[in-house]
């Protein structure tokens, strides 16, 4: 925490080069969130850059007691939401979790080879995750990939902790049901 | 053996290690229940996949691109942080002084005066000034003025700390929406 504070102070004092450390340490987190929320590949890198420029511009507003990665994650999440609103992306407007739950399963899971099976399962799961609303995807990403707690995710996404917990539960339950269904098809 | 199968919530809590105390009961059940073992295996596969999932790869020169755009961006100087600190200290000073005067803590003043600290001395000087001022007034007006001063301090605090914060939040949401 003290290191972060001194780093931010150095940048605020004009040492722009120190900002590179913030970029390097947080680009993975930013790219994960952007990847989960924005489908257009060409927009993703631009958005990541935009996020870091916002971080730099608003650095004087950063509260020194806070965790900088959570603050950056919140900026990323809001930047993506703004982007989706501007673009009127269907994922942000029309797709609800219920829509995804009611979708029919497509494609069979028939490879006998274990490694191919695993690869297919991975592809299948990724496709299922991508069909979920962006907020569900983001929660899955922040929890499983970034190891953030309910409290941290709740602060980043500005939603109650209970909502984080229930979204996470529903998303994983649905994904597991889809997996089970695939296994059962395979075994028939 | 408990014939009731484990629920999705129990599986997830188990893998999230949320209720370690219940893991003994779950493991006991899993030893004898093939269906729940299968379910757990599927959940474990799912967790492994969620953990292994990767985002898209940023270009190798991503950091460089960001750094090259920084000179075009100026960091707005935030004076509110310092103003807030100074005004908070001042307000605390005022409140302590009023409290000292109102409660007549002679023992407190005597204790503080022993401590060689510029901060406590400042409190004393300030408290004594206020006390001196109000000593000339009678008790009724005294109380009325005290109430007014307290209200003033609270309003001042609210304006200085929270109204600026509100403005900052709205600026933040419009400019960067972080």
Short mmCIF file of C-alpha atoms in Angstrom, two decimals:
data_model
loop_
_atom_site.label_atom_id
_atom_site.label_comp_id
_atom_site.label_asym_id
_atom_site.label_seq_id
_atom_site.Cartn_x
_atom_site.Cartn_y
_atom_site.Cartn_z
CA UNK A 1 0.00 0.00 0.00
CA UNK A 2 2.84 2.37 0.93
CA UNK A 3 4.58 1.50 -2.34
CA UNK A 4 1.44 2.33 -4.30
CA UNK A 5 1.09 5.64 -2.49
CA UNK A 6 4.66 6.68 -3.21
CA UNK A 7 4.28 5.54 -6.82
CA UNK A 8 1.14 7.63 -7.28
CA UNK A 9 2.78 10.61 -5.59
CA UNK A 10 5.78 10.34 -7.94
CA UNK A 11 3.47 10.36 -10.96
CA UNK A 12 1.50 13.30 -9.59
CA UNK A 13 4.77 15.12 -9.07
CA UNK A 14 5.49 14.79 -12.80
CA UNK A 15 7.33 11.47 -13.09
CA UNK A 16 5.28 10.16 -16.00
CA UNK A 17 7.59 7.23 -16.59
CA UNK A 18 6.47 5.70 -13.28
CA UNK A 19 3.01 5.29 -14.77
CA UNK A 20 4.44 2.47 -16.86
CA UNK A 21 4.59 0.37 -13.66
CA UNK A 22 0.86 0.86 -13.14
CA UNK A 23 0.18 -0.10 -16.76
CA UNK A 24 2.34 -3.21 -16.58
CA UNK A 25 0.90 -4.37 -13.26
CA UNK A 26 -2.75 -3.87 -14.20
CA UNK A 27 -3.03 -4.54 -17.94
CA UNK A 28 -3.96 -8.18 -17.36
CA UNK A 29 -6.84 -7.19 -15.09
CA UNK A 30 -8.04 -4.51 -17.50
CA UNK A 31 -7.84 -6.82 -20.50
CA UNK A 32 -9.81 -9.53 -18.69
CA UNK A 33 -12.68 -7.20 -17.91
CA UNK A 34 -12.68 -5.65 -21.38
CA UNK A 35 -12.54 -9.10 -22.96
CA UNK A 36 -15.58 -10.21 -20.99
CA UNK A 37 -17.65 -7.13 -21.73
CA UNK A 38 -16.76 -6.13 -25.27
CA UNK A 39 -17.02 -8.61 -28.12
CA UNK A 40 -15.54 -6.55 -30.92
CA UNK A 41 -11.88 -7.45 -31.08
CA UNK A 42 -10.82 -4.22 -32.76
CA UNK A 43 -12.41 -2.12 -30.01
CA UNK A 44 -10.82 -4.00 -27.15
CA UNK A 45 -7.28 -2.68 -27.30
CA UNK A 46 -8.49 0.90 -27.86
CA UNK A 47 -10.69 0.57 -24.81
CA UNK A 48 -7.81 -0.73 -22.71
CA UNK A 49 -5.78 2.30 -23.74
CA UNK A 50 -8.68 4.60 -22.95
CA UNK A 51 -8.95 3.05 -19.49
CA UNK A 52 -5.31 3.77 -18.68
CA UNK A 53 -5.56 7.32 -19.98
CA UNK A 54 -8.55 7.84 -17.67
CA UNK A 55 -6.61 6.33 -14.79
CA UNK A 56 -3.77 8.76 -15.49
CA UNK A 57 -6.10 11.75 -15.85
CA UNK A 58 -7.95 10.97 -12.62
CA UNK A 59 -4.96 9.89 -10.59
CA UNK A 60 -5.24 12.88 -8.29
CA UNK A 61 -8.67 11.59 -7.25
CA UNK A 62 -7.27 8.24 -6.13
CA UNK A 63 -7.68 7.70 -2.39
CA UNK A 64 -4.36 6.60 -1.00
CA UNK A 65 -5.87 4.12 1.42
CA UNK A 66 -7.65 2.27 -1.38
CA UNK A 67 -6.44 -0.63 -3.49
CA UNK A 68 -5.34 0.72 -6.84
CA UNK A 69 -6.27 -2.45 -8.75
CA UNK A 70 -9.87 -2.22 -7.50
CA UNK A 71 -10.00 1.44 -8.48
CA UNK A 72 -8.67 0.65 -11.95
CA UNK A 73 -11.11 -2.26 -12.28
CA UNK A 74 -14.00 0.10 -11.48
CA UNK A 75 -12.81 2.57 -14.12
CA UNK A 76 -12.54 -0.30 -16.60
CA UNK A 77 -16.01 -1.61 -15.82
CA UNK A 78 -17.62 1.84 -16.17
CA UNK A 79 -15.69 2.59 -19.35
CA UNK A 80 -16.98 -0.66 -20.85
CA UNK A 81 -20.54 0.11 -19.76
CA UNK A 82 -20.31 3.55 -21.39
CA UNK A 83 -18.93 2.00 -24.52
CA UNK A 84 -21.74 -0.55 -24.70
CA UNK A 85 -24.34 2.15 -24.13
CA UNK A 86 -22.88 4.31 -26.89
CA UNK A 87 -22.68 1.42 -29.29
CA UNK A 88 -26.07 0.13 -28.20
CA UNK A 89 -24.54 -3.29 -28.05
CA UNK A 90 -27.17 -6.00 -27.96
CA UNK A 91 -25.45 -7.71 -25.05
CA UNK A 92 -26.02 -4.72 -22.85
CA UNK A 93 -29.59 -4.07 -23.90
CA UNK A 94 -31.50 -7.17 -24.68
CA UNK A 95 -29.80 -10.31 -23.46
CA UNK A 96 -30.91 -11.23 -19.98
CA UNK A 97 -29.80 -14.13 -17.86
CA UNK A 98 -33.23 -15.68 -18.33
CA UNK A 99 -32.78 -15.53 -22.14
CA UNK A 100 -29.56 -17.44 -21.77
CA UNK A 101 -31.13 -19.95 -19.38
CA UNK A 102 -33.92 -20.65 -21.84
CA UNK A 103 -31.69 -21.15 -24.85
CA UNK A 104 -31.62 -24.63 -26.35
CA UNK A 105 -28.35 -26.45 -26.28
CA UNK A 106 -26.72 -26.78 -29.65
CA UNK A 107 -23.95 -28.99 -30.89
CA UNK A 108 -22.95 -32.39 -29.69
CA UNK A 109 -20.09 -33.49 -27.60
CA UNK A 110 -18.93 -36.66 -29.22
CA UNK A 111 -15.16 -36.92 -29.36
CA UNK A 112 -13.87 -40.11 -27.79
CA UNK A 113 -10.37 -38.78 -27.35
CA UNK A 114 -9.81 -37.31 -23.87
CA UNK A 115 -7.60 -34.38 -24.88
CA UNK A 116 -9.89 -33.41 -27.73
CA UNK A 117 -12.79 -33.79 -25.34
CA UNK A 118 -11.16 -31.43 -22.89
CA UNK A 119 -10.44 -28.91 -25.64
CA UNK A 120 -14.02 -29.14 -26.82
CA UNK A 121 -15.31 -28.74 -23.31
CA UNK A 122 -13.21 -25.63 -22.91
CA UNK A 123 -14.49 -24.18 -26.19
CA UNK A 124 -18.02 -25.11 -25.24
CA UNK A 125 -17.74 -23.41 -21.85
CA UNK A 126 -16.24 -20.29 -23.34
CA UNK A 127 -19.10 -20.09 -25.80
CA UNK A 128 -21.61 -20.52 -22.97
CA UNK A 129 -19.91 -17.81 -20.92
CA UNK A 130 -19.91 -15.44 -23.88
CA UNK A 131 -23.66 -15.86 -24.20
CA UNK A 132 -24.22 -14.55 -20.70
CA UNK A 133 -24.95 -10.88 -19.95
CA UNK A 134 -21.73 -8.85 -19.51
CA UNK A 135 -22.25 -8.29 -15.78
CA UNK A 136 -22.40 -12.05 -15.14
CA UNK A 137 -19.28 -12.58 -17.22
CA UNK A 138 -17.46 -9.84 -15.37
CA UNK A 139 -18.33 -11.32 -11.98
CA UNK A 140 -17.08 -14.75 -13.10
CA UNK A 141 -13.86 -13.20 -14.36
CA UNK A 142 -13.20 -11.04 -11.31
CA UNK A 143 -13.93 -13.90 -8.92
CA UNK A 144 -12.18 -16.79 -10.63
CA UNK A 145 -9.41 -15.12 -12.59
CA UNK A 146 -8.59 -12.16 -10.42
CA UNK A 147 -9.38 -13.85 -7.09
CA UNK A 148 -11.32 -10.85 -5.85
CA UNK A 149 -13.72 -11.11 -2.92
CA UNK A 150 -17.46 -10.42 -3.02
CA UNK A 151 -16.80 -7.10 -1.29
CA UNK A 152 -14.21 -6.00 -3.84
CA UNK A 153 -16.41 -7.03 -6.77
CA UNK A 154 -19.37 -5.27 -5.21
CA UNK A 155 -17.33 -2.03 -4.97
CA UNK A 156 -16.03 -2.32 -8.52
CA UNK A 157 -19.45 -2.97 -10.05
CA UNK A 158 -21.35 -0.80 -7.59
CA UNK A 159 -23.88 -3.48 -6.78
CA UNK A 160 -24.77 -5.09 -3.44
CA UNK A 161 -22.66 -8.01 -2.24
CA UNK A 162 -25.77 -10.20 -2.21
CA UNK A 163 -26.24 -9.54 -5.93
CA UNK A 164 -22.63 -10.51 -6.62
CA UNK A 165 -23.14 -13.74 -4.72
CA UNK A 166 -26.45 -14.62 -6.38
CA UNK A 167 -25.17 -13.76 -9.90
CA UNK A 168 -22.09 -15.89 -9.33
CA UNK A 169 -24.19 -18.77 -8.04
CA UNK A 170 -26.67 -18.62 -10.91
CA UNK A 171 -23.96 -18.32 -13.55
CA UNK A 172 -22.01 -21.31 -12.23
CA UNK A 173 -25.14 -23.38 -11.72
CA UNK A 174 -26.23 -22.72 -15.29
CA UNK A 175 -22.80 -23.52 -16.69
CA UNK A 176 -22.65 -26.72 -14.69
CA UNK A 177 -26.11 -27.73 -15.91
CA UNK A 178 -24.98 -27.13 -19.48
CA UNK A 179 -21.92 -29.26 -18.86
CA UNK A 180 -24.02 -32.03 -17.33
CA UNK A 181 -26.37 -31.93 -20.26
CA UNK A 182 -23.44 -32.27 -22.64
CA UNK A 183 -22.03 -35.23 -20.71
CA UNK A 184 -25.40 -36.92 -20.73
CA UNK A 185 -25.74 -36.44 -24.50
CA UNK A 186 -22.31 -37.92 -24.93
CA UNK A 187 -23.17 -40.96 -22.83
CA UNK A 188 -26.38 -41.73 -24.72
CA UNK B 1 -25.71 -42.12 5.06
CA UNK B 2 -27.84 -39.09 4.45
CA UNK B 3 -30.06 -39.91 1.46
CA UNK B 4 -30.57 -36.25 0.62
CA UNK B 5 -28.33 -35.20 -2.24
CA UNK B 6 -26.07 -32.20 -1.95
CA UNK B 7 -27.36 -28.94 -3.39
CA UNK B 8 -25.68 -26.69 -5.94
CA UNK B 9 -25.15 -24.13 -3.22
CA UNK B 10 -23.38 -26.72 -1.06
CA UNK B 11 -21.14 -27.77 -3.94
CA UNK B 12 -20.20 -24.19 -4.69
CA UNK B 13 -19.63 -23.28 -1.05
CA UNK B 14 -17.49 -26.40 -0.67
CA UNK B 15 -15.30 -25.52 -3.65
CA UNK B 16 -15.13 -21.88 -2.59
CA UNK B 17 -14.12 -23.13 0.86
CA UNK B 18 -16.77 -20.94 2.44
CA UNK B 19 -17.91 -23.31 5.20
CA UNK B 20 -14.94 -25.52 6.10
CA UNK B 21 -16.84 -26.83 9.13
CA UNK B 22 -19.36 -28.51 6.83
CA UNK B 23 -16.79 -30.16 4.59
CA UNK B 24 -16.63 -33.23 6.87
CA UNK B 25 -20.32 -33.91 6.40
CA UNK B 26 -20.02 -33.37 2.65
CA UNK B 27 -17.04 -35.68 2.30
CA UNK B 28 -18.88 -38.32 4.27
CA UNK B 29 -21.82 -38.08 1.91
CA UNK B 30 -19.62 -38.02 -1.18
CA UNK B 31 -18.00 -41.30 -0.15
CA UNK B 32 -21.30 -43.09 -0.50
CA UNK B 33 -23.13 -41.15 -3.21
CA UNK B 34 -22.09 -41.68 -6.82
CA UNK B 35 -24.45 -39.01 -8.17
CA UNK B 36 -23.04 -36.31 -5.93
CA UNK B 37 -19.50 -37.42 -6.76
CA UNK B 38 -20.30 -36.94 -10.44
CA UNK B 39 -21.78 -33.55 -9.74
CA UNK B 40 -18.73 -32.52 -7.77
CA UNK B 41 -16.46 -33.71 -10.57
CA UNK B 42 -18.37 -31.57 -13.05
CA UNK B 43 -18.22 -28.57 -10.77
CA UNK B 44 -14.48 -29.11 -10.36
CA UNK B 45 -14.05 -29.20 -14.16
CA UNK B 46 -16.04 -26.00 -14.42
CA UNK B 47 -13.96 -24.26 -11.75
CA UNK B 48 -10.75 -25.37 -13.45
CA UNK B 49 -11.95 -23.97 -16.76
CA UNK B 50 -13.03 -20.69 -15.21
CA UNK B 51 -9.64 -20.37 -13.61
CA UNK B 52 -7.78 -21.22 -16.81
CA UNK B 53 -9.79 -18.91 -19.05
CA UNK B 54 -7.64 -16.19 -20.55
CA UNK B 55 -8.48 -12.77 -21.86
CA UNK B 56 -7.41 -11.58 -25.24
CA UNK B 57 -3.74 -10.83 -25.69
CA UNK B 58 -2.82 -7.18 -25.76
CA UNK B 59 -0.24 -6.20 -28.33
CA UNK B 60 3.37 -6.45 -27.08
CA UNK B 61 3.83 -2.69 -27.34
CA UNK B 62 0.64 -1.89 -25.45
CA UNK B 63 2.37 -0.16 -22.53
CA UNK B 64 4.46 1.84 -24.98
CA UNK B 65 1.36 3.01 -26.83
CA UNK B 66 -0.24 4.17 -23.59
CA UNK B 67 2.94 5.94 -22.50
CA UNK B 68 3.25 7.71 -25.84
CA UNK B 69 -0.22 9.19 -25.39
CA UNK B 70 0.40 10.47 -21.86
CA UNK B 71 2.04 13.79 -22.78
CA UNK B 72 -1.25 14.83 -24.36
CA UNK B 73 -3.05 14.36 -21.09
CA UNK B 74 -2.71 16.67 -18.13
CA UNK B 75 -3.38 15.54 -14.59
CA UNK B 76 -5.78 18.04 -13.04
CA UNK B 77 -4.23 19.37 -9.85
CA UNK B 78 -6.33 18.40 -6.90
CA UNK B 79 -6.30 21.07 -4.23
CA UNK B 80 -9.31 19.65 -2.47
CA UNK B 81 -7.24 17.00 -0.72
CA UNK B 82 -5.12 19.62 1.08
CA UNK B 83 -8.09 21.94 1.63
CA UNK B 84 -10.00 19.05 3.17
CA UNK B 85 -7.13 18.18 5.51
CA UNK B 86 -6.65 21.77 6.65
CA UNK B 87 -10.35 22.42 7.11
CA UNK B 88 -10.86 19.13 8.91
CA UNK B 89 -8.07 19.99 11.34
CA UNK B 90 -9.52 23.45 11.85
CA UNK B 91 -13.03 22.12 12.42
CA UNK B 92 -11.78 19.53 14.90
CA UNK B 93 -9.97 22.31 16.72
CA UNK B 94 -13.14 24.38 16.93
CA UNK B 95 -15.25 21.45 18.12
CA UNK B 96 -12.72 20.48 20.80
CA UNK B 97 -12.48 24.07 21.97
CA UNK B 98 -16.23 24.39 22.27
CA UNK B 99 -16.43 21.06 24.08
CA UNK B 100 -13.77 22.20 26.54
CA UNK B 101 -15.61 25.42 27.19
CA UNK B 102 -19.08 23.92 27.48
CA UNK B 103 -18.12 21.04 29.73
CA UNK B 104 -15.67 23.09 31.77
CA UNK B 105 -13.11 20.36 31.90
CA UNK B 106 -10.62 22.05 34.10
CA UNK B 107 -8.83 18.83 34.78
CA UNK B 108 -8.63 18.21 31.05
CA UNK B 109 -7.15 21.62 30.38
CA UNK B 110 -4.67 21.17 33.19
CA UNK B 111 -3.64 17.81 31.82
CA UNK B 112 -3.28 19.12 28.28
CA UNK B 113 -1.27 22.17 29.37
CA UNK B 114 1.36 19.83 30.82
CA UNK B 115 1.92 18.16 27.44
CA UNK B 116 4.46 20.13 25.40
CA UNK B 117 2.64 19.90 22.09
CA UNK B 118 1.99 22.84 19.72
CA UNK B 119 -1.30 21.21 18.74
CA UNK B 120 -2.63 21.03 22.30
CA UNK B 121 -1.35 24.54 22.99
CA UNK B 122 -3.22 25.76 19.94
CA UNK B 123 -6.37 24.11 21.26
CA UNK B 124 -5.85 25.84 24.58
CA UNK B 125 -5.28 29.26 23.06
CA UNK B 126 -8.27 28.85 20.82
CA UNK B 127 -10.45 27.44 23.62
CA UNK B 128 -9.42 30.24 25.98
CA UNK B 129 -10.20 32.89 23.35
CA UNK B 130 -13.66 31.46 22.88
CA UNK B 131 -14.11 31.13 26.63
CA UNK B 132 -12.97 34.71 27.12
CA UNK B 133 -15.40 35.94 24.52
CA UNK B 134 -18.40 34.13 25.96
CA UNK B 135 -17.49 34.99 29.53
CA UNK B 136 -18.66 38.55 28.83
CA UNK B 137 -22.14 37.35 27.90
CA UNK B 138 -24.84 36.11 30.20
CA UNK B 139 -25.78 32.42 30.35
CA UNK B 140 -28.97 32.52 28.19
CA UNK B 141 -27.37 34.25 25.24
CA UNK B 142 -24.32 32.16 25.86
CA UNK B 143 -26.18 28.90 25.26
CA UNK B 144 -27.99 30.31 22.26
CA UNK B 145 -24.74 31.42 20.69
CA UNK B 146 -23.15 28.10 21.46
CA UNK B 147 -25.93 26.28 19.64
CA UNK B 148 -25.49 28.65 16.73
CA UNK B 149 -21.73 28.08 16.63
CA UNK B 150 -22.21 24.31 16.71
CA UNK B 151 -24.71 24.49 13.85
CA UNK B 152 -22.32 26.72 11.95
CA UNK B 153 -19.47 24.27 12.41
CA UNK B 154 -21.59 21.35 11.28
CA UNK B 155 -22.78 23.28 8.19
CA UNK B 156 -19.23 24.34 7.43
CA UNK B 157 -18.01 20.76 7.70
CA UNK B 158 -20.79 19.51 5.48
CA UNK B 159 -20.11 22.18 2.88
CA UNK B 160 -16.35 21.79 2.88
CA UNK B 161 -16.15 18.05 2.99
CA UNK B 162 -19.27 16.58 1.50
CA UNK B 163 -20.42 19.14 -1.07
CA UNK B 164 -16.96 19.07 -2.65
CA UNK B 165 -17.01 15.33 -2.54
CA UNK B 166 -20.38 15.31 -4.27
CA UNK B 167 -19.01 17.60 -6.96
CA UNK B 168 -15.98 15.40 -7.33
CA UNK B 169 -18.10 12.30 -7.68
CA UNK B 170 -20.27 13.89 -10.36
CA UNK B 171 -17.18 15.21 -12.18
CA UNK B 172 -15.68 11.78 -11.95
CA UNK B 173 -18.75 10.14 -13.41
CA UNK B 174 -19.08 12.63 -16.27
CA UNK B 175 -15.41 12.89 -17.17
CA UNK B 176 -14.25 9.36 -16.67
CA UNK B 177 -17.24 7.55 -15.32
CA UNK B 178 -14.96 5.36 -13.28
#
